[in-house]
mmCIF file of C-alpha atoms and ligand atoms in Angstrom:
data_model
loop_
_atom_site.group_PDB
_atom_site.id
_atom_site.type_symbol
_atom_site.label_atom_id
_atom_site.label_comp_id
_atom_site.label_asym_id
_atom_site.label_seq_id
_atom_site.Cartn_x
_atom_site.Cartn_y
_atom_site.Cartn_z
ATOM 1 C CA UNK A 1 -10.993 -70.863 -51.502
ATOM 2 C CA UNK A 2 -9.352 -70.022 -48.162
ATOM 3 C CA UNK A 3 -5.588 -69.651 -48.327
ATOM 4 C CA UNK A 4 -3.496 -69.399 -45.186
ATOM 5 C CA UNK A 5 -0.039 -67.844 -45.464
ATOM 6 C CA UNK A 6 2.686 -68.738 -42.970
ATOM 7 C CA UNK A 7 5.557 -66.350 -43.778
ATOM 8 C CA UNK A 8 7.866 -67.688 -41.045
ATOM 9 C CA UNK A 9 11.449 -66.496 -40.681
ATOM 10 C CA UNK A 10 14.409 -65.049 -42.552
ATOM 11 C CA UNK A 11 13.547 -64.365 -46.176
ATOM 12 C CA UNK A 12 10.233 -66.206 -45.682
ATOM 13 C CA UNK A 13 8.148 -63.045 -45.134
ATOM 14 C CA UNK A 14 9.740 -61.223 -48.097
ATOM 15 C CA UNK A 15 9.142 -63.983 -50.619
ATOM 16 C CA UNK A 16 5.690 -64.850 -49.241
ATOM 17 C CA UNK A 17 4.670 -61.214 -49.616
ATOM 18 C CA UNK A 18 5.522 -61.300 -53.334
ATOM 19 C CA UNK A 19 3.765 -64.639 -53.842
ATOM 20 C CA UNK A 20 0.691 -63.228 -52.106
ATOM 21 C CA UNK A 21 0.672 -60.214 -54.420
ATOM 22 C CA UNK A 22 0.933 -62.495 -57.431
ATOM 23 C CA UNK A 23 -1.999 -64.607 -56.207
ATOM 24 C CA UNK A 24 -4.027 -61.433 -55.694
ATOM 25 C CA UNK A 25 -3.173 -60.328 -59.233
ATOM 26 C CA UNK A 26 -4.256 -63.750 -60.543
ATOM 27 C CA UNK A 27 -7.434 -63.485 -58.474
ATOM 28 C CA UNK A 28 -8.262 -60.110 -60.081
ATOM 29 C CA UNK A 29 -7.558 -61.353 -63.584
ATOM 30 C CA UNK A 30 -9.374 -64.688 -63.362
ATOM 31 C CA UNK A 31 -11.973 -63.936 -60.681
ATOM 32 C CA UNK A 32 -10.849 -66.876 -58.552
ATOM 33 C CA UNK A 33 -12.577 -65.853 -55.315
ATOM 34 C CA UNK A 34 -9.516 -66.338 -53.116
ATOM 35 C CA UNK A 35 -9.467 -65.170 -49.500
ATOM 36 C CA UNK A 36 -6.299 -64.843 -47.441
ATOM 37 C CA UNK A 37 -5.318 -64.998 -43.814
ATOM 38 C CA UNK A 38 -1.965 -65.209 -42.068
ATOM 39 C CA UNK A 39 -0.528 -67.031 -39.038
ATOM 40 C CA UNK A 40 2.769 -67.561 -37.260
ATOM 41 C CA UNK A 41 5.152 -70.499 -37.522
ATOM 42 C CA UNK A 42 8.782 -71.222 -36.694
ATOM 43 C CA UNK A 43 10.953 -68.649 -34.970
ATOM 44 C CA UNK A 44 8.313 -65.948 -35.430
ATOM 45 C CA UNK A 45 5.887 -68.105 -33.442
ATOM 46 C CA UNK A 46 8.515 -68.875 -30.808
ATOM 47 C CA UNK A 47 9.069 -65.130 -30.287
ATOM 48 C CA UNK A 48 5.340 -64.450 -29.948
ATOM 49 C CA UNK A 49 4.060 -67.597 -28.208
ATOM 50 C CA UNK A 50 7.085 -69.589 -27.064
ATOM 51 C CA UNK A 51 6.362 -72.535 -29.394
ATOM 52 C CA UNK A 52 7.149 -73.083 -33.109
ATOM 53 C CA UNK A 53 3.664 -74.345 -33.980
ATOM 54 C CA UNK A 54 0.975 -72.668 -31.844
ATOM 55 C CA UNK A 55 -2.428 -74.322 -31.549
ATOM 56 C CA UNK A 56 -4.010 -71.250 -33.219
ATOM 57 C CA UNK A 57 -1.823 -71.785 -36.276
ATOM 58 C CA UNK A 58 -2.740 -75.454 -36.466
ATOM 59 C CA UNK A 59 -6.443 -74.605 -36.181
ATOM 60 C CA UNK A 60 -6.125 -72.008 -38.943
ATOM 61 C CA UNK A 61 -4.234 -74.534 -41.095
ATOM 62 C CA UNK A 62 -6.933 -77.174 -40.583
ATOM 63 C CA UNK A 63 -9.595 -74.652 -41.559
ATOM 64 C CA UNK A 64 -7.809 -73.494 -44.721
ATOM 65 C CA UNK A 65 -8.141 -75.065 -48.160
ATOM 66 C CA UNK A 66 -4.450 -74.589 -48.845
ATOM 67 C CA UNK A 67 -1.383 -73.167 -47.131
ATOM 68 C CA UNK A 68 1.518 -71.148 -48.483
ATOM 69 C CA UNK A 69 4.603 -71.207 -46.299
ATOM 70 C CA UNK A 70 7.757 -69.070 -46.549
ATOM 71 C CA UNK A 71 10.601 -70.613 -44.549
ATOM 72 C CA UNK A 72 11.521 -71.320 -40.943
ATOM 73 C CA UNK A 73 14.651 -71.121 -38.816
ATOM 74 C CA UNK A 74 17.680 -68.970 -38.250
ATOM 75 C CA UNK A 75 20.708 -68.545 -35.992
ATOM 76 C CA UNK A 76 18.665 -66.561 -33.470
ATOM 77 C CA UNK A 77 16.888 -69.732 -32.394
ATOM 78 C CA UNK A 78 19.853 -72.111 -32.662
ATOM 79 C CA UNK A 79 20.375 -72.221 -28.924
ATOM 80 C CA UNK A 80 16.825 -73.325 -28.176
ATOM 81 C CA UNK A 81 16.035 -76.784 -26.898
ATOM 82 C CA UNK A 82 15.693 -79.280 -29.783
ATOM 83 C CA UNK A 83 11.988 -79.984 -29.361
ATOM 84 C CA UNK A 84 11.189 -76.248 -29.600
ATOM 85 C CA UNK A 85 13.337 -75.305 -32.568
ATOM 86 C CA UNK A 86 11.701 -73.518 -35.537
ATOM 87 C CA UNK A 87 12.173 -76.585 -37.774
ATOM 88 C CA UNK A 88 9.926 -78.519 -35.381
ATOM 89 C CA UNK A 89 7.101 -76.210 -36.444
ATOM 90 C CA UNK A 90 7.499 -77.238 -40.057
ATOM 91 C CA UNK A 91 7.913 -80.940 -39.296
ATOM 92 C CA UNK A 92 4.973 -80.653 -36.883
ATOM 93 C CA UNK A 93 2.551 -79.128 -39.376
ATOM 94 C CA UNK A 94 3.543 -81.695 -42.032
ATOM 95 C CA UNK A 95 2.835 -84.499 -39.568
ATOM 96 C CA UNK A 96 -0.329 -82.977 -38.051
ATOM 97 C CA UNK A 97 -1.913 -82.459 -41.474
ATOM 98 C CA UNK A 98 -0.708 -85.798 -42.871
ATOM 99 C CA UNK A 99 1.186 -84.119 -45.712
ATOM 100 C CA UNK A 100 3.083 -87.223 -46.749
ATOM 101 C CA UNK A 101 3.615 -86.524 -50.443
ATOM 102 C CA UNK A 102 6.198 -83.887 -51.224
ATOM 103 C CA UNK A 103 6.441 -82.961 -54.904
ATOM 104 C CA UNK A 104 9.574 -81.067 -55.873
ATOM 105 C CA UNK A 105 9.789 -80.305 -59.562
ATOM 106 C CA UNK A 106 13.188 -79.214 -60.880
ATOM 107 C CA UNK A 107 12.681 -77.503 -64.198
ATOM 108 C CA UNK A 108 15.325 -75.559 -66.018
ATOM 109 C CA UNK A 109 13.979 -72.353 -67.455
ATOM 110 C CA UNK A 110 15.924 -72.119 -70.739
ATOM 111 C CA UNK A 111 16.670 -68.475 -69.909
ATOM 112 C CA UNK A 112 18.683 -69.645 -66.883
ATOM 113 C CA UNK A 113 20.882 -72.272 -68.551
ATOM 114 C CA UNK A 114 23.920 -70.038 -67.979
ATOM 115 C CA UNK A 115 23.148 -69.742 -64.259
ATOM 116 C CA UNK A 116 23.308 -73.495 -63.678
ATOM 117 C CA UNK A 117 26.399 -74.886 -62.019
ATOM 118 C CA UNK A 118 26.499 -77.462 -64.823
ATOM 119 C CA UNK A 119 27.264 -76.983 -68.510
ATOM 120 C CA UNK A 120 24.239 -75.740 -70.474
ATOM 121 C CA UNK A 121 24.304 -78.823 -72.737
ATOM 122 C CA UNK A 122 24.012 -81.087 -69.663
ATOM 123 C CA UNK A 123 20.976 -79.330 -68.198
ATOM 124 C CA UNK A 124 19.168 -78.003 -71.294
ATOM 125 C CA UNK A 125 15.556 -79.161 -71.195
ATOM 126 C CA UNK A 126 15.849 -80.523 -67.655
ATOM 127 C CA UNK A 127 12.474 -81.469 -66.172
ATOM 128 C CA UNK A 128 12.599 -83.753 -63.141
ATOM 129 C CA UNK A 129 9.999 -84.382 -60.468
ATOM 130 C CA UNK A 130 11.275 -85.562 -57.118
ATOM 131 C CA UNK A 131 8.597 -87.227 -55.001
ATOM 132 C CA UNK A 132 9.822 -87.215 -51.412
ATOM 133 C CA UNK A 133 8.068 -89.077 -48.593
ATOM 134 C CA UNK A 134 7.575 -86.379 -45.988
ATOM 135 C CA UNK A 135 6.049 -87.685 -42.775
ATOM 136 C CA UNK A 136 7.999 -90.875 -42.093
ATOM 137 C CA UNK A 137 11.455 -92.367 -42.188
ATOM 138 C CA UNK A 138 14.337 -91.220 -40.047
ATOM 139 C CA UNK A 139 12.947 -87.690 -39.588
ATOM 140 C CA UNK A 140 10.094 -89.041 -37.482
ATOM 141 C CA UNK A 141 11.205 -92.536 -36.425
ATOM 142 C CA UNK A 142 11.303 -93.480 -32.737
ATOM 143 C CA UNK A 143 13.318 -94.079 -30.674
ATOM 144 C CA UNK A 144 15.518 -91.060 -31.162
ATOM 145 C CA UNK A 145 17.671 -88.926 -28.962
ATOM 146 C CA UNK A 146 21.022 -88.309 -27.374
ATOM 147 C CA UNK A 147 21.827 -90.405 -24.326
ATOM 148 C CA UNK A 148 24.706 -91.129 -22.020
ATOM 149 C CA UNK A 149 25.971 -94.690 -22.066
ATOM 150 C CA UNK A 150 26.925 -96.638 -18.957
ATOM 151 C CA UNK A 151 30.582 -95.886 -19.675
ATOM 152 C CA UNK A 152 29.805 -92.168 -19.649
ATOM 153 C CA UNK A 153 30.125 -91.629 -23.397
ATOM 154 C CA UNK A 154 27.282 -89.790 -25.138
ATOM 155 C CA UNK A 155 25.651 -91.316 -28.204
ATOM 156 C CA UNK A 156 23.099 -89.966 -30.669
ATOM 157 C CA UNK A 157 20.598 -92.221 -32.386
ATOM 158 C CA UNK A 158 17.664 -92.134 -34.815
ATOM 159 C CA UNK A 159 15.420 -94.752 -36.330
ATOM 160 C CA UNK A 160 14.792 -95.097 -40.041
ATOM 161 C CA UNK A 161 11.441 -96.848 -40.262
ATOM 162 C CA UNK A 162 8.765 -97.230 -42.960
ATOM 163 C CA UNK A 163 5.678 -99.402 -42.874
ATOM 164 C CA UNK A 164 4.596 -100.991 -46.132
ATOM 165 C CA UNK A 165 1.431 -98.885 -46.226
ATOM 166 C CA UNK A 166 3.522 -95.711 -45.947
ATOM 167 C CA UNK A 167 5.713 -96.893 -48.815
ATOM 168 C CA UNK A 168 2.704 -97.942 -50.875
ATOM 169 C CA UNK A 169 0.890 -94.616 -50.619
ATOM 170 C CA UNK A 170 3.922 -92.542 -51.659
ATOM 171 C CA UNK A 171 4.651 -95.098 -54.372
ATOM 172 C CA UNK A 172 1.166 -94.641 -55.791
ATOM 173 C CA UNK A 173 1.558 -90.861 -55.875
ATOM 174 C CA UNK A 174 4.836 -91.281 -57.752
ATOM 175 C CA UNK A 175 3.466 -93.823 -60.255
ATOM 176 C CA UNK A 176 0.443 -91.587 -60.898
ATOM 177 C CA UNK A 177 2.734 -88.594 -61.433
ATOM 178 C CA UNK A 178 4.930 -90.571 -63.836
ATOM 179 C CA UNK A 179 1.810 -91.534 -65.736
ATOM 180 C CA UNK A 180 1.039 -87.843 -66.347
ATOM 181 C CA UNK A 181 4.616 -87.136 -67.474
ATOM 182 C CA UNK A 182 7.334 -89.221 -69.129
ATOM 183 C CA UNK A 183 6.177 -92.634 -67.819
ATOM 184 C CA UNK A 184 9.498 -93.338 -66.115
ATOM 185 C CA UNK A 185 9.912 -93.765 -62.377
ATOM 186 C CA UNK A 186 13.228 -94.205 -60.591
ATOM 187 C CA UNK A 187 12.982 -95.354 -56.987
ATOM 188 C CA UNK A 188 16.023 -94.329 -54.951
ATOM 189 C CA UNK A 189 17.117 -96.411 -51.961
ATOM 190 C CA UNK A 190 20.106 -97.895 -50.198
ATOM 191 C CA UNK A 191 18.924 -101.485 -50.412
ATOM 192 C CA UNK A 192 22.497 -102.787 -50.398
ATOM 193 C CA UNK A 193 22.826 -101.674 -46.770
ATOM 194 C CA UNK A 194 19.535 -100.614 -45.158
ATOM 195 C CA UNK A 195 16.717 -103.109 -44.503
ATOM 196 C CA UNK A 196 14.155 -100.324 -44.399
ATOM 197 C CA UNK A 197 14.926 -99.658 -48.040
ATOM 198 C CA UNK A 198 14.975 -103.359 -48.946
ATOM 199 C CA UNK A 199 11.294 -103.281 -48.012
ATOM 200 C CA UNK A 200 10.912 -99.970 -49.876
ATOM 201 C CA UNK A 201 12.211 -101.613 -53.062
ATOM 202 C CA UNK A 202 9.977 -104.682 -52.609
ATOM 203 C CA UNK A 203 6.830 -102.569 -52.189
ATOM 204 C CA UNK A 204 7.688 -100.453 -55.250
ATOM 205 C CA UNK A 205 8.059 -103.697 -57.233
ATOM 206 C CA UNK A 206 4.694 -104.927 -55.921
ATOM 207 C CA UNK A 207 3.029 -101.735 -57.193
ATOM 208 C CA UNK A 208 4.616 -101.862 -60.640
ATOM 209 C CA UNK A 209 2.174 -104.361 -62.269
ATOM 210 C CA UNK A 210 -0.697 -101.923 -61.548
ATOM 211 C CA UNK A 211 1.091 -99.324 -63.679
ATOM 212 C CA UNK A 212 2.172 -101.258 -66.790
ATOM 213 C CA UNK A 213 2.584 -97.991 -68.700
ATOM 214 C CA UNK A 214 5.280 -96.785 -66.266
ATOM 215 C CA UNK A 215 8.841 -98.108 -66.403
ATOM 216 C CA UNK A 216 10.155 -98.643 -62.857
ATOM 217 C CA UNK A 217 13.893 -98.660 -62.153
ATOM 218 C CA UNK A 218 15.867 -98.610 -58.904
ATOM 219 C CA UNK A 219 19.022 -96.751 -57.993
ATOM 220 C CA UNK A 220 21.167 -96.557 -54.874
ATOM 221 C CA UNK A 221 21.191 -93.086 -53.399
ATOM 222 C CA UNK A 222 24.933 -92.564 -53.729
ATOM 223 C CA UNK A 223 24.763 -93.381 -57.422
ATOM 224 C CA UNK A 224 21.641 -91.226 -57.781
ATOM 225 C CA UNK A 225 23.509 -88.255 -56.314
ATOM 226 C CA UNK A 226 26.268 -88.785 -58.861
ATOM 227 C CA UNK A 227 23.873 -89.335 -61.778
ATOM 228 C CA UNK A 228 21.979 -86.160 -60.881
ATOM 229 C CA UNK A 229 25.044 -84.056 -61.544
ATOM 230 C CA UNK A 230 26.471 -86.270 -64.310
ATOM 231 C CA UNK A 231 23.467 -86.795 -66.574
ATOM 232 C CA UNK A 232 20.385 -85.348 -64.878
ATOM 233 C CA UNK A 233 18.103 -85.627 -67.901
ATOM 234 C CA UNK A 234 18.010 -89.424 -67.546
ATOM 235 C CA UNK A 235 15.440 -88.852 -64.774
ATOM 236 C CA UNK A 236 11.725 -88.250 -65.159
ATOM 237 C CA UNK A 237 10.107 -88.945 -61.763
ATOM 238 C CA UNK A 238 12.229 -89.901 -58.760
ATOM 239 C CA UNK A 239 10.594 -91.373 -55.648
ATOM 240 C CA UNK A 240 12.464 -91.700 -52.399
ATOM 241 C CA UNK A 241 12.242 -91.493 -48.620
ATOM 242 C CA UNK A 242 12.357 -88.447 -46.409
ATOM 243 C CA UNK A 243 16.104 -88.146 -45.841
ATOM 244 C CA UNK A 244 17.315 -88.987 -49.342
ATOM 245 C CA UNK A 245 14.602 -86.762 -50.821
ATOM 246 C CA UNK A 246 15.685 -83.829 -48.690
ATOM 247 C CA UNK A 247 19.252 -84.122 -49.919
ATOM 248 C CA UNK A 248 18.624 -84.999 -53.575
ATOM 249 C CA UNK A 249 16.093 -82.194 -54.013
ATOM 250 C CA UNK A 250 18.653 -79.597 -52.913
ATOM 251 C CA UNK A 251 21.124 -81.046 -55.409
ATOM 252 C CA UNK A 252 18.493 -81.058 -58.163
ATOM 253 C CA UNK A 253 17.680 -77.456 -57.328
ATOM 254 C CA UNK A 254 21.168 -76.292 -58.200
ATOM 255 C CA UNK A 255 20.867 -77.868 -61.656
ATOM 256 C CA UNK A 256 18.177 -75.326 -62.397
ATOM 257 C CA UNK A 257 20.454 -72.379 -61.681
ATOM 258 C CA UNK A 258 19.397 -71.643 -58.144
ATOM 259 C CA UNK A 259 17.512 -73.146 -55.262
ATOM 260 C CA UNK A 260 15.703 -69.802 -55.387
ATOM 261 C CA UNK A 261 13.733 -71.176 -58.344
ATOM 262 C CA UNK A 262 12.349 -74.360 -56.799
ATOM 263 C CA UNK A 263 8.761 -74.654 -55.586
ATOM 264 C CA UNK A 264 7.226 -77.585 -53.739
ATOM 265 C CA UNK A 265 3.887 -79.061 -52.804
ATOM 266 C CA UNK A 266 3.213 -81.240 -49.772
ATOM 267 C CA UNK A 267 -0.089 -83.068 -50.143
ATOM 268 C CA UNK A 268 -2.308 -85.208 -47.962
ATOM 269 C CA UNK A 269 -4.467 -88.125 -49.114
ATOM 270 C CA UNK A 270 -7.132 -85.735 -50.403
ATOM 271 C CA UNK A 271 -4.947 -83.275 -52.277
ATOM 272 C CA UNK A 272 -5.045 -80.626 -49.581
ATOM 273 C CA UNK A 273 -1.628 -79.118 -49.430
ATOM 274 C CA UNK A 274 1.037 -76.925 -48.029
ATOM 275 C CA UNK A 275 3.164 -75.161 -50.602
ATOM 276 C CA UNK A 276 6.608 -73.798 -49.974
ATOM 277 C CA UNK A 277 9.802 -72.829 -51.731
ATOM 278 C CA UNK A 278 12.483 -75.511 -51.306
ATOM 279 C CA UNK A 279 15.048 -72.905 -50.221
ATOM 280 C CA UNK A 280 15.298 -72.228 -46.520
ATOM 281 C CA UNK A 281 15.168 -69.012 -44.540
ATOM 282 C CA UNK A 282 18.595 -67.798 -45.801
ATOM 283 C CA UNK A 283 19.262 -65.629 -42.724
ATOM 284 C CA UNK A 284 22.438 -64.235 -44.327
ATOM 285 C CA UNK A 285 20.427 -62.272 -46.884
ATOM 286 C CA UNK A 286 17.187 -61.726 -44.934
ATOM 287 C CA UNK A 287 15.721 -58.230 -44.961
ATOM 288 C CA UNK A 288 18.018 -56.992 -47.719
ATOM 289 C CA UNK A 289 15.715 -57.375 -50.694
ATOM 290 C CA UNK A 290 18.119 -59.898 -52.227
ATOM 291 C CA UNK A 291 15.914 -62.982 -52.000
ATOM 292 C CA UNK A 292 14.536 -64.553 -55.155
ATOM 293 C CA UNK A 293 10.730 -64.676 -54.790
ATOM 294 C CA UNK A 294 10.228 -66.929 -57.821
ATOM 295 C CA UNK A 295 10.274 -70.215 -55.868
ATOM 296 C CA UNK A 296 7.519 -68.838 -53.613
ATOM 297 C CA UNK A 297 5.614 -67.482 -56.615
ATOM 298 C CA UNK A 298 5.904 -70.838 -58.413
ATOM 299 C CA UNK A 299 4.747 -72.526 -55.190
ATOM 300 C CA UNK A 300 1.656 -70.317 -55.313
ATOM 301 C CA UNK A 301 1.096 -71.515 -58.885
ATOM 302 C CA UNK A 302 1.331 -75.127 -57.695
ATOM 303 C CA UNK A 303 -1.189 -74.302 -54.963
ATOM 304 C CA UNK A 304 -3.689 -73.027 -57.493
ATOM 305 C CA UNK A 305 -3.146 -76.084 -59.696
ATOM 306 C CA UNK A 306 -3.172 -78.899 -57.132
ATOM 307 C CA UNK A 307 -5.375 -77.677 -54.287
ATOM 308 C CA UNK A 308 -7.715 -75.301 -56.105
ATOM 309 C CA UNK A 309 -8.081 -76.924 -59.520
ATOM 310 C CA UNK A 310 -7.255 -73.552 -61.065
ATOM 311 C CA UNK A 311 -4.849 -74.826 -63.703
ATOM 312 C CA UNK A 312 -5.402 -71.897 -66.032
ATOM 313 C CA UNK A 313 -4.377 -69.334 -63.415
ATOM 314 C CA UNK A 314 -1.400 -71.511 -62.434
ATOM 315 C CA UNK A 315 -0.220 -71.706 -66.047
ATOM 316 C CA UNK A 316 -0.627 -67.947 -66.399
ATOM 317 C CA UNK A 317 1.644 -67.363 -63.388
ATOM 318 C CA UNK A 318 4.256 -69.756 -64.768
ATOM 319 C CA UNK A 319 4.069 -67.995 -68.124
ATOM 320 C CA UNK A 320 4.470 -64.608 -66.421
ATOM 321 C CA UNK A 321 7.609 -65.874 -64.645
ATOM 322 C CA UNK A 322 9.004 -66.940 -68.025
ATOM 323 C CA UNK A 323 8.240 -63.517 -69.494
ATOM 324 C CA UNK A 324 10.009 -61.733 -66.642
ATOM 325 C CA UNK A 325 13.072 -63.931 -67.192
ATOM 326 C CA UNK A 326 12.841 -63.280 -70.940
ATOM 327 C CA UNK A 327 12.905 -59.572 -70.189
ATOM 328 C CA UNK A 328 16.280 -60.098 -68.494
ATOM 329 C CA UNK A 329 15.293 -59.467 -64.866
ATOM 330 C CA UNK A 330 17.394 -61.429 -62.386
ATOM 331 C CA UNK A 331 17.765 -61.535 -58.620
ATOM 332 C CA UNK A 332 21.353 -61.899 -57.405
ATOM 333 C CA UNK A 333 21.239 -65.713 -57.133
ATOM 334 C CA UNK A 334 20.483 -66.140 -60.847
ATOM 335 C CA UNK A 335 22.267 -63.063 -62.144
ATOM 336 C CA UNK A 336 24.621 -63.488 -65.086
ATOM 337 C CA UNK A 337 26.468 -61.021 -67.305
ATOM 338 C CA UNK A 338 24.284 -58.622 -69.270
ATOM 339 C CA UNK A 339 21.151 -59.203 -67.176
ATOM 340 C CA UNK A 340 19.303 -56.622 -65.127
ATOM 341 C CA UNK A 341 19.703 -57.019 -61.371
ATOM 342 C CA UNK A 342 16.345 -56.858 -59.584
ATOM 343 C CA UNK A 343 15.492 -56.933 -55.904
ATOM 344 C CA UNK A 344 12.790 -59.085 -54.348
ATOM 345 C CA UNK A 345 10.034 -56.492 -54.723
ATOM 346 C CA UNK A 346 10.938 -55.576 -58.310
ATOM 347 C CA UNK A 347 10.839 -59.226 -59.292
ATOM 348 C CA UNK A 348 7.412 -59.745 -57.678
ATOM 349 C CA UNK A 349 6.069 -56.559 -59.235
ATOM 350 C CA UNK A 350 7.292 -57.610 -62.680
ATOM 351 C CA UNK A 351 5.489 -60.949 -62.390
ATOM 352 C CA UNK A 352 2.285 -59.152 -61.317
ATOM 353 C CA UNK A 353 2.628 -56.778 -64.277
ATOM 354 C CA UNK A 354 3.223 -59.635 -66.722
ATOM 355 C CA UNK A 355 0.127 -61.319 -65.347
ATOM 356 C CA UNK A 356 -1.899 -58.272 -66.342
HETATM 357 C C1 IPM B 1 13.180 -78.963 -46.474
HETATM 358 C C2 IPM B 1 13.932 -78.469 -45.276
HETATM 359 C C3 IPM B 1 13.292 -79.040 -44.026
HETATM 360 C C4 IPM B 1 13.397 -80.549 -44.127
HETATM 361 C C5 IPM B 1 13.885 -78.551 -42.695
HETATM 362 C C6 IPM B 1 13.854 -77.048 -42.582
HETATM 363 C C7 IPM B 1 13.214 -79.192 -41.509
HETATM 364 O O1 IPM B 1 15.275 -78.784 -45.396
HETATM 365 O O2 IPM B 1 11.961 -78.716 -46.566
HETATM 366 O O3 IPM B 1 13.791 -79.578 -47.334
HETATM 367 O O4 IPM B 1 14.414 -81.135 -43.790
HETATM 368 O O5 IPM B 1 12.431 -81.163 -44.574
HETATM 369 MG MG1 MG B 2 15.798 -79.524 -47.306
#
């Protein structure tokens, strides 16, 4: 099992380092036979090679069985031309590897109920899976750009476009996921305004008869945003397009106490995947040992489960995270009164120790 790590920028390297140590600890305990290599992406790649996704990185990614990514971007590269920004590296690798299915579970660890922005009784037991389409929609649609009109005024434009096969394949992933969970799927769109999502809704409806055990509902994205913070436990699996999924998954993250807790998997048709914490590069706290490595560590657990079929090791990592939280260890983002403040390294070490 060849695992490529792409630490990236900001807090990416710090949290990836802890996730790597946890995978090595799991490897020792379970004899998984993992091998690791590392490559550059994002701003780190721009600094070294002038591009956010060097060919060498793409080759290494194609040769790996799974990829663990930290985060990309930061103010240092904000001035760079749009097509060479760090984020392009991330969007580029998702597209190049066909990683269309982005799974973002938002689970509330009961130990963190007090850290949630919502009342404990609203979020207790929260367990949502957001399935975000990741290689289509407005993030990739053409034409796009900023142009100058004949009258001299500038205008920016993007294209929100989905083919029915793109909708169908993400729909299937979501129905299958719902089947393994609570058997409820909510498809989020803006079908009252956007034609692209009228088609989205139609295709979801066409799929439904193949999954009679799953209850399909639809919700407009504005209402979904409200429902997520009003009564989030009404959701089991949510499926939506690239843009809405980006936004709703950040909102769902905060329900769990901190975006520092949220892992994600981005899978291709064959289950090969790139795993990354949902949080970004957080340049404001980079290099200070303040970052929460648990989202990266939980992403590593997802990697072992989905791309390596090592469910037992994945469950052991998730259990170890629970034990560390039980013991009262907290990074700053999830710290509440009476808990022990831990830095990034201490948190990673504690998970390794709990893993045995
Ligand atoms: C995410 C991020 C990325 C996205 C950015 C960094 C390009 O926000 O993974 O949610 O928009 O997909
Ligand atoms: Mg995002």
